[in-house]
XYZ file of C-alpha atoms in Angstrom:
658
model
C 70.434 103.050 163.093
C 70.063 106.400 164.795
C 71.202 109.429 162.828
C 72.153 112.926 163.757
C 70.446 115.001 161.091
C 72.238 117.819 159.304
C 70.210 121.032 159.536
C 70.859 123.354 156.631
C 71.954 126.805 157.662
C 69.934 128.517 155.005
C 66.928 128.059 157.293
C 68.693 129.309 160.397
C 69.866 132.632 159.118
C 73.318 131.914 160.540
C 76.411 132.876 158.584
C 78.419 130.292 156.671
C 82.010 130.703 155.500
C 82.334 132.365 152.138
C 82.343 129.934 149.253
C 85.409 130.513 147.115
C 85.601 129.562 143.428
C 87.780 126.714 142.188
C 88.982 126.808 138.583
C 89.155 123.653 136.499
C 92.955 123.810 136.633
C 92.923 124.109 140.416
C 90.427 121.250 140.677
C 92.623 118.967 138.537
C 95.667 119.799 140.663
C 93.752 119.249 143.881
C 92.520 115.863 142.637
C 96.142 114.720 142.313
C 96.237 114.383 146.094
C 93.729 111.548 145.997
C 94.824 107.940 145.705
C 93.143 106.065 144.204
C 91.500 108.643 141.958
C 87.726 108.551 142.591
C 85.571 107.318 139.717
C 83.365 110.419 139.617
C 84.378 113.637 141.333
C 83.498 117.267 140.735
C 84.871 120.066 142.906
C 82.512 123.036 142.711
C 84.077 125.400 145.236
C 85.883 125.554 148.564
C 85.748 127.149 151.983
C 88.538 128.259 154.284
C 87.786 127.895 157.965
C 89.500 127.391 161.270
C 89.479 123.648 162.135
C 87.494 124.604 165.250
C 84.653 125.735 162.972
C 84.180 122.207 161.578
C 82.134 119.537 163.325
C 81.825 115.868 162.420
C 78.532 114.022 162.936
C 78.132 110.250 162.904
C 75.504 107.653 163.896
C 75.405 107.140 167.655
C 75.905 103.366 167.255
C 78.864 103.613 164.866
C 80.983 100.477 164.687
C 84.772 100.368 165.005
C 85.380 101.103 161.299
C 83.137 104.155 161.246
C 84.573 105.365 164.537
C 88.018 105.229 162.921
C 86.718 107.201 159.925
C 85.488 109.872 162.325
C 88.640 109.767 164.459
C 90.893 110.450 161.473
C 88.880 113.556 160.592
C 88.996 114.723 164.182
C 92.790 114.365 164.115
C 92.861 117.174 161.539
C 91.558 119.404 164.307
C 87.811 119.132 163.768
C 85.345 118.604 166.623
C 82.834 115.875 167.343
C 79.338 117.203 166.717
C 76.205 116.382 168.705
C 72.553 117.358 168.852
C 73.284 120.487 170.849
C 76.065 121.721 168.537
C 75.914 125.283 167.314
C 74.497 125.510 163.836
C 76.931 128.090 162.529
C 79.684 125.566 161.915
C 80.652 123.650 158.821
C 79.249 120.117 159.224
C 80.647 116.865 157.907
C 77.913 114.276 158.383
C 78.195 110.508 157.966
C 75.046 108.787 156.707
C 75.066 105.004 157.085
C 72.612 103.130 154.861
C 69.125 104.576 154.868
C 67.208 106.021 151.899
C 70.024 108.297 150.703
C 72.394 105.344 150.262
C 70.118 103.081 148.256
C 71.277 104.336 144.859
C 74.744 102.957 145.645
C 73.425 99.390 145.513
C 73.616 99.424 141.725
C 77.403 99.880 141.804
C 79.988 97.115 141.573
C 81.309 96.100 144.996
C 78.649 98.382 146.423
C 79.492 97.441 150.008
C 82.662 99.513 149.556
C 81.073 102.344 147.574
C 80.361 105.817 148.856
C 79.029 109.195 147.927
C 80.188 112.624 149.073
C 77.523 115.246 148.599
C 77.996 118.987 148.921
C 75.155 120.706 150.732
C 74.595 124.262 151.838
C 75.731 123.652 155.398
C 78.606 121.302 154.701
C 79.255 117.828 153.311
C 77.435 114.524 153.589
C 79.367 111.264 153.408
C 77.003 108.469 152.422
C 77.598 104.725 152.333
C 75.834 101.396 152.562
C 78.413 100.128 155.049
C 80.917 101.533 157.480
C 83.719 100.447 155.165
C 82.277 102.568 152.370
C 82.113 105.511 154.774
C 85.699 104.858 155.815
C 86.721 105.252 152.169
C 84.658 108.426 151.867
C 86.549 109.754 154.878
C 89.871 108.783 153.287
C 89.120 110.691 150.103
C 88.029 113.761 152.025
C 91.077 113.596 154.314
C 93.439 113.445 151.349
C 91.906 116.548 149.826
C 91.731 118.544 153.068
C 95.261 117.675 154.225
C 96.653 118.718 150.858
C 95.707 122.365 151.332
C 95.439 122.911 155.077
C 97.616 124.193 157.902
C 97.333 123.951 161.677
C 95.272 127.130 161.730
C 93.297 126.900 158.487
C 91.369 124.076 156.893
C 90.704 124.393 153.186
C 87.751 122.134 152.421
C 86.521 121.316 148.929
C 82.843 121.512 148.153
C 82.441 118.494 145.947
C 80.273 115.702 144.702
C 81.785 112.222 144.521
C 80.460 108.799 143.643
C 83.091 106.101 143.936
C 83.480 102.337 144.114
C 86.293 99.814 143.572
C 86.788 97.729 140.451
C 88.289 94.848 142.452
C 86.674 93.422 145.539
C 89.915 92.527 147.345
C 93.090 94.576 147.074
C 96.064 93.710 149.193
C 99.276 91.890 149.982
C 100.527 88.849 151.771
C 103.653 88.312 153.829
C 106.732 90.443 154.484
C 105.941 93.422 156.731
C 102.396 94.080 155.506
C 101.293 93.242 159.060
C 103.221 96.337 160.225
C 102.459 98.866 157.477
C 98.733 98.114 157.268
C 97.727 101.707 158.160
C 99.763 102.915 155.173
C 97.997 100.359 152.973
C 94.599 101.339 154.354
C 95.332 104.976 153.538
C 95.390 103.847 149.901
C 92.144 101.871 150.264
C 93.821 98.466 150.248
C 91.632 96.106 152.218
C 93.112 92.615 152.339
C 96.151 91.078 154.072
C 97.224 87.465 154.456
C 99.964 86.156 156.720
C 101.282 82.637 157.139
C 100.131 81.360 160.521
C 101.345 78.503 162.720
C 99.833 75.060 162.207
C 100.943 71.734 163.588
C 100.372 69.786 166.802
C 100.223 70.768 170.431
C 102.161 69.021 173.185
C 99.443 66.391 173.434
C 99.750 65.650 169.728
C 96.457 67.257 168.769
C 96.013 69.696 165.852
C 96.976 73.250 166.772
C 96.491 76.433 164.745
C 97.648 79.823 166.025
C 98.065 83.308 164.661
C 101.635 84.405 165.273
C 102.144 86.913 168.118
C 103.682 89.458 165.729
C 100.479 89.403 163.679
C 98.117 89.974 166.603
C 98.169 93.802 166.388
C 96.998 93.520 162.788
C 94.278 91.072 163.798
C 93.091 93.385 166.560
C 93.086 96.483 164.339
C 92.260 95.129 160.875
C 88.537 95.783 161.023
C 89.180 99.287 162.353
C 91.043 100.074 159.111
C 88.600 98.320 156.803
C 90.999 95.398 156.288
C 90.107 91.722 156.012
C 92.915 89.797 157.729
C 93.006 86.166 156.619
C 95.272 83.570 158.273
C 97.031 81.038 156.056
C 97.540 77.299 156.279
C 100.922 76.936 154.586
C 101.426 74.712 151.501
C 100.209 71.317 152.648
C 103.271 69.302 151.675
C 105.313 71.658 153.860
C 103.124 71.141 156.937
C 102.739 67.394 156.401
C 105.886 66.484 158.367
C 104.559 68.476 161.321
C 101.572 66.182 161.758
C 103.090 62.811 160.862
C 104.365 62.120 164.427
C 100.766 61.853 165.690
C 99.231 60.841 162.365
C 101.683 58.367 160.804
C 98.879 56.981 158.649
C 98.821 60.318 156.771
C 102.394 59.993 155.533
C 102.143 59.302 151.825
C 103.346 56.047 150.395
C 106.124 56.875 147.960
C 106.091 60.343 146.456
C 107.906 63.384 147.733
C 108.891 64.093 151.301
C 105.902 65.684 152.991
C 103.336 64.159 150.635
C 100.071 63.455 152.453
C 97.726 60.533 151.902
C 94.470 62.262 151.077
C 92.494 59.030 151.017
C 92.662 58.813 154.801
C 89.803 60.477 156.736
C 92.183 61.772 159.406
C 93.417 64.575 157.148
C 89.876 65.966 157.071
C 89.811 65.984 160.872
C 93.163 67.798 161.075
C 92.171 70.441 158.543
C 88.794 70.961 160.204
C 90.415 71.459 163.602
C 92.848 74.008 162.183
C 90.070 75.892 160.391
C 87.871 76.021 163.472
C 90.731 77.280 165.623
C 91.559 80.053 163.141
C 87.921 80.930 162.626
C 87.436 81.274 166.377
C 89.741 84.280 166.557
C 87.726 87.524 166.777
C 87.672 89.210 163.386
C 88.582 86.127 161.331
C 85.872 85.280 158.815
C 87.901 83.322 156.248
C 90.947 81.052 156.085
C 93.195 80.469 153.077
C 94.571 76.957 152.573
C 97.571 76.800 150.274
C 97.754 73.689 148.118
C 101.027 71.777 147.799
C 103.661 73.936 146.137
C 106.387 71.621 144.899
C 106.672 67.845 145.071
C 109.931 67.969 143.084
C 108.577 65.760 140.295
C 108.202 62.855 142.743
C 104.432 63.146 142.982
C 102.113 62.473 145.882
C 100.941 59.410 147.725
C 100.912 56.255 145.596
C 98.745 54.058 147.792
C 96.052 52.061 145.922
C 93.272 54.499 146.856
C 95.206 57.672 146.006
C 96.359 56.167 142.729
C 92.784 56.057 141.496
C 92.342 59.838 141.360
C 94.284 62.901 140.280
C 96.455 64.045 143.215
C 95.396 67.696 142.956
C 91.727 66.745 142.966
C 92.221 64.564 146.054
C 93.924 67.428 147.851
C 91.139 69.850 146.930
C 88.489 67.374 148.076
C 90.245 66.954 151.431
C 90.395 70.726 151.912
C 86.704 71.063 151.051
C 85.745 68.200 153.366
C 87.733 69.787 156.201
C 86.025 73.120 155.572
C 82.556 71.575 155.495
C 83.239 69.820 158.768
C 84.527 73.087 160.257
C 81.321 74.839 159.162
C 79.320 72.539 161.409
C 80.948 74.495 164.236
C 81.343 77.834 162.457
C 78.576 78.029 159.815
C 79.750 81.343 158.337
C 83.441 80.485 157.961
C 84.691 81.268 154.451
C 87.355 79.364 152.524
C 89.978 80.372 150.015
C 92.498 78.135 148.321
C 95.750 79.087 146.644
C 97.044 77.109 143.684
C 100.704 76.530 142.830
C 103.089 75.305 140.167
C 102.459 71.781 141.503
C 98.725 72.063 140.823
C 99.007 73.898 137.481
C 98.233 70.863 135.326
C 95.318 69.918 137.575
C 93.816 73.353 138.220
C 90.962 72.936 135.748
C 89.937 69.701 137.439
C 90.284 71.321 140.849
C 88.067 74.241 139.822
C 85.297 71.821 138.885
C 85.266 70.562 142.466
C 84.818 73.978 144.032
C 81.464 75.452 145.049
C 80.972 79.068 144.017
C 81.502 80.432 147.524
C 85.088 79.147 147.652
C 87.510 81.806 146.410
C 90.616 80.949 144.402
C 93.987 82.688 144.446
C 96.011 81.798 141.367
C 99.696 81.401 142.160
C 102.552 79.754 140.253
C 106.000 80.799 141.421
C 107.525 80.778 137.928
C 104.606 82.558 136.267
C 103.178 84.966 138.859
C 106.392 85.958 140.639
C 107.669 87.532 137.482
C 108.181 90.997 136.006
C 108.095 89.928 132.353
C 106.091 91.899 129.833
C 103.882 89.035 128.779
C 100.379 87.922 129.825
C 100.294 86.110 133.161
C 96.915 84.386 133.096
C 96.174 81.475 130.799
C 92.837 81.158 129.063
C 91.385 78.549 131.414
C 91.666 81.071 134.253
C 89.767 83.732 132.320
C 87.137 81.100 131.476
C 86.773 80.174 135.148
C 86.196 83.826 136.048
C 83.836 84.374 133.119
C 81.729 81.419 134.218
C 81.239 82.851 137.680
C 84.227 81.568 139.625
C 85.849 83.928 142.111
C 89.396 84.393 140.848
C 92.196 86.401 142.410
C 95.875 86.544 141.488
C 99.024 86.452 143.597
C 101.672 88.363 141.590
C 104.956 89.877 142.676
C 104.863 93.652 143.018
C 108.589 94.321 143.079
C 111.634 94.009 140.832
C 112.264 90.362 141.653
C 111.195 88.297 144.644
C 113.924 88.222 147.295
C 116.145 90.579 145.291
C 116.252 94.126 146.634
C 116.719 96.505 143.729
C 114.984 99.803 142.834
C 112.034 99.769 140.435
C 110.000 102.934 139.895
C 107.808 101.944 136.953
C 104.081 102.647 136.809
C 103.828 101.065 133.348
C 104.674 97.653 134.817
C 101.807 97.724 137.300
C 99.412 99.260 134.775
C 100.166 96.460 132.324
C 99.527 93.777 134.960
C 96.279 95.285 136.245
C 94.931 95.832 132.735
C 95.229 92.120 132.069
C 93.666 91.211 135.394
C 90.669 93.454 134.833
C 90.118 92.208 131.285
C 90.141 88.582 132.471
C 87.648 89.047 135.264
C 90.001 88.963 138.252
C 88.262 89.995 141.478
C 91.180 90.074 143.885
C 94.815 91.158 144.060
C 97.133 89.434 146.558
C 100.480 91.037 145.862
C 103.825 89.846 147.162
C 106.349 92.617 147.743
C 109.787 91.677 149.024
C 111.897 92.347 150.976
C 109.690 95.074 152.515
C 106.579 96.857 151.317
C 108.020 100.369 151.367
C 111.038 99.371 149.262
C 108.480 99.371 146.449
C 106.042 101.952 147.811
C 105.649 103.431 144.325
C 104.621 100.099 142.780
C 102.320 99.201 145.674
C 100.615 102.573 145.485
C 100.173 102.055 141.742
C 98.588 98.677 142.482
C 96.215 100.374 144.915
C 95.406 102.948 142.218
C 94.507 100.569 139.419
C 92.935 97.777 141.433
C 90.409 100.423 142.518
C 90.087 102.493 139.334
C 91.532 101.048 136.140
C 90.051 103.733 133.904
C 91.260 106.709 135.911
C 94.867 107.783 135.547
C 97.350 106.833 132.855
C 100.838 105.764 134.010
C 102.101 109.262 133.219
C 99.279 110.865 135.213
C 99.908 108.537 138.110
C 103.606 109.451 138.154
C 102.762 113.148 138.174
C 100.201 112.724 140.942
C 102.620 110.646 143.035
C 105.192 113.398 142.803
C 102.569 115.973 143.818
C 101.412 113.854 146.777
C 105.014 113.450 147.885
C 105.628 117.172 147.399
C 108.603 116.732 145.095
C 109.967 120.056 143.815
C 109.511 119.291 140.098
C 106.682 116.775 139.508
C 106.824 116.925 135.674
C 110.533 116.110 135.745
C 109.937 113.208 138.102
C 107.210 111.898 135.807
C 109.537 112.073 132.813
C 112.366 110.455 134.782
C 110.262 107.581 136.100
C 108.827 106.855 132.671
C 112.242 106.993 130.989
C 114.116 104.886 133.511
C 111.189 102.686 134.501
C 110.831 101.151 131.075
C 114.547 100.294 131.019
C 114.284 98.724 134.461
C 111.230 96.755 133.320
C 113.237 95.309 130.422
C 116.036 94.405 132.855
C 113.923 92.802 135.574
C 111.546 91.293 133.048
C 114.613 89.530 131.639
C 115.422 88.190 135.129
C 118.700 90.086 135.014
C 120.717 89.529 137.021
C 118.558 87.729 139.609
C 118.117 84.712 137.345
C 121.792 83.899 137.888
C 120.730 82.381 141.225
C 118.860 79.569 139.520
C 120.257 76.357 138.148
C 118.253 76.908 134.981
C 119.307 78.091 132.426
C 122.729 78.400 134.088
C 125.385 81.093 134.614
C 125.691 83.553 131.748
C 129.507 83.463 131.855
C 129.503 79.703 131.374
C 126.976 79.960 128.562
C 129.077 82.646 126.890
C 132.122 80.384 127.045
C 130.181 77.431 125.661
C 128.462 79.446 122.942
C 124.972 78.694 124.285
C 123.740 82.211 125.021
C 120.451 82.595 123.102
C 119.280 85.288 120.734
C 117.676 88.418 122.117
C 114.108 87.829 123.243
C 114.519 84.099 123.877
C 112.535 82.645 126.789
C 113.126 79.050 127.835
C 109.944 77.021 128.458
C 107.891 80.227 128.782
C 109.432 80.776 132.212
C 113.189 81.412 132.165
C 114.055 84.795 130.655
C 117.725 85.074 131.561
C 119.575 87.026 130.274
C 117.487 89.158 127.858
C 114.113 87.543 127.344
C 112.230 90.848 127.448
C 114.625 92.604 125.066
C 113.470 91.619 121.610
C 115.933 93.401 119.349
C 119.278 95.133 119.227
C 117.480 98.421 118.659
C 115.520 97.951 121.875
C 118.746 97.202 123.729
C 120.481 100.282 122.316
C 117.426 102.439 123.003
C 117.474 101.235 126.612
C 121.133 102.186 126.980
C 120.396 105.661 125.621
C 117.297 106.046 127.807
C 119.281 105.081 130.907
C 121.821 107.790 130.071
C 119.017 110.327 129.697
C 117.393 109.232 132.974
C 120.666 109.669 134.829
C 120.856 113.268 133.613
C 117.261 113.893 134.705
C 118.061 112.425 138.127
C 121.075 114.707 138.442
C 118.822 117.675 137.662
C 116.240 116.571 140.249
C 118.948 116.334 142.893
C 117.194 113.637 144.933
C 119.786 111.024 146.002
C 117.390 108.051 146.075
C 116.460 108.546 142.424
C 120.031 109.319 141.416
C 121.254 106.034 142.881
C 118.374 104.187 141.250
C 119.404 105.666 137.908
C 122.992 104.568 138.398
C 121.902 101.029 139.267
C 119.522 100.547 136.346
C 121.974 102.155 133.927
C 124.686 99.778 135.125
C 122.383 96.771 134.712
C 121.549 97.613 131.097
C 125.180 98.408 130.280
C 126.235 95.004 131.609
C 123.634 93.382 129.337
C 124.838 95.415 126.379
C 128.403 94.266 127.078
C 127.281 90.635 127.346
C 125.434 90.905 124.023
C 128.479 92.349 122.282
C 130.643 89.615 123.766
C 128.247 86.983 122.460
C 129.022 88.196 118.931
C 132.777 87.702 119.186
C 133.391 85.018 121.805
C 133.207 81.469 120.487
C 134.004 78.133 122.121
C 137.072 77.763 119.919
C 138.411 81.212 120.752
C 138.287 84.911 119.896
C 139.553 86.125 116.552
C 142.743 88.238 116.923
C 141.083 91.275 115.383
C 138.348 91.099 118.032
C 140.524 90.733 121.123
C 140.752 94.456 121.786
C 136.987 94.804 121.540
C 136.529 91.743 123.747
C 138.782 93.254 126.403
C 136.728 96.422 126.295
C 133.399 94.646 126.752
C 134.671 92.270 129.421
C 135.737 95.446 131.209
C 132.361 97.164 130.769
C 130.591 94.056 132.086
C 132.736 93.961 135.224
C 132.640 97.722 135.818
C 128.872 97.845 135.410
C 128.168 95.086 137.902
C 130.684 96.625 140.281
C 128.787 99.899 139.974
C 125.632 98.112 141.123
C 127.527 96.468 143.982
C 128.822 99.844 145.140
C 125.514 101.704 144.747
C 122.872 99.284 146.025
C 123.730 99.885 149.708
C 123.621 103.670 149.177
C 120.145 103.333 147.696
C 118.939 100.968 150.419
C 119.935 103.373 153.200
C 117.486 105.929 151.766
C 114.519 103.569 151.493
C 111.852 103.969 154.218
C 111.833 100.951 156.515
C 110.607 99.692 159.863
C 113.830 98.035 160.982
C 117.588 98.192 160.536
C 117.898 95.032 158.467
C 119.632 95.117 155.107
C 118.596 93.072 152.102
C 121.131 93.945 149.430
C 123.862 91.630 150.746
C 122.587 88.634 148.796
C 122.298 90.406 145.410
C 125.781 91.798 145.986
C 127.199 88.324 146.618
C 125.533 86.988 143.472
C 127.004 89.801 141.372
C 130.448 89.392 142.913
C 130.295 85.770 141.826
C 129.171 86.827 138.343
C 132.208 89.112 138.053
C 134.503 86.340 139.225
C 133.018 83.880 136.746
C 133.380 86.319 133.858
C 136.949 87.181 134.815
C 137.744 83.469 134.680
C 136.194 83.169 131.218
C 138.135 86.202 130.000
C 141.380 84.740 131.354
C 140.729 81.416 129.658
C 140.507 83.283 126.373
C 143.688 85.190 127.128
C 141.940 88.508 127.758
C 142.842 91.032 130.419
C 139.713 93.112 130.842
C 140.165 96.865 130.687
């Protein structure tokens, strides 16, 4: 690698901008503009210069990632430096590998680590790889943009050493393929998207990246992102190949079940993997194991019956990958588990060579906002014994249920568990769109990189500062106050759990006298209606906190947060009303002395859900988005049905709700 060497101005006699002092208070405030917070950072001073007085130097053979790191600094208004540049300018110099970078090798995930070093003539950005330098550039950009104008750049003189706790930090699905620059700004580096697999017109295996995902594929490396195409859950793609491969259709079992004892499935998988791996920039493919066989099982042919179904599926995937590697020797493989494979995961893990990476997914357990541990002990043991383990959790209120959720504590809780159990990758799922939950996703970026940096309260304050809110401390107090109420609500699957057949509609359960005690969770998976609310005191405290948060939102005067407060307050009030009704409504009737109270609480239940119905669209209009689609229609229909069901129950008990 050829380097352009920084020449210190102290030897030239040329004038440098005056170095201005930075107090510890100013340094702490300035650091709030970084996300994630660097592991080690010390700001020792600053300079104020015209952007034209700053030049950026980089290796002459910089790759696309490093060129992007340089480009983003130039967009501030700086100039590209060269060997003939004047030496009286402030220099930002990228140093790729070489002797100065060797100390970084001792750091975790050192290929993404970097150092920023303050020197007399400017700053050096040092990394072992271009991705590490890209992250150095990101940190510096965040700090410079925080305090600069079109005519003046305020540049910190600082020393930073930084590296990520988690190797992979990213999302799959939804519109991540559109907002990837926003994710890259926060040092997220991994995106998966479901790709097209099946047969071509001649009946041969065909694998293609969808046209809408091609811009991400073409630009992923530029932004330091690993884009990985996905082979969808195998039982869902089975029917696509059966027309040309009828021998692969499982005998018995669920629709879509594949016979994994047939060698043809290895050929199909290998062809798909080779086709994906042949796209420029694709180095890995993720194969998703069967998700749900609806308790009907897999193929029951004599050969398949000899071995655990999950193990057979894993062996077929591995055989297809090994065959693909005869064509593409460096192609990597990931597999994603599911609720279908849960009972067989430990056996599956024993089949996997160390270089195969595992994403743990179970729709009932990982797509969940409950305040309880997500990862069972066998997963922690797998990671402890050297297996590469990542997790695929929801990073939103509820999957496919658009509702506001500004709660750093929720993400902090999740990431703490993941770090403690040796998780090396985060594959979040954020629906319906990433920016609906930009606060949660940014928190995930924060703590997947640096778990020991900010507390939830500090993150909230820094987020408000980065977003230039008028009263950051008030926002931090508001988000903490309301966020914990919302976490209790969504962690209890309220009211989204009403969509499921299990445990059934709350109105019906009220009528039948089958509503559980507070804190009850059915089969460790079904929390409806108050699984995360353990006591009446907690419920009452949540009601009071929601009232307080609404007042704070009114004082802030920001409509998005005001509507969020109204929604969460209405949710918890509807739960409070349901709990009070549970005390006085019995299958054989309501005592006469309780009918007035029953009418009151039936009324509060209806009014609260109606408040959500009326307010959700107002909130959604204010959420940043890339299209004009709306996603609150479905939650609204569910809640309208809940109101109708409860009105019917009230009428059957002779109550006219007030």
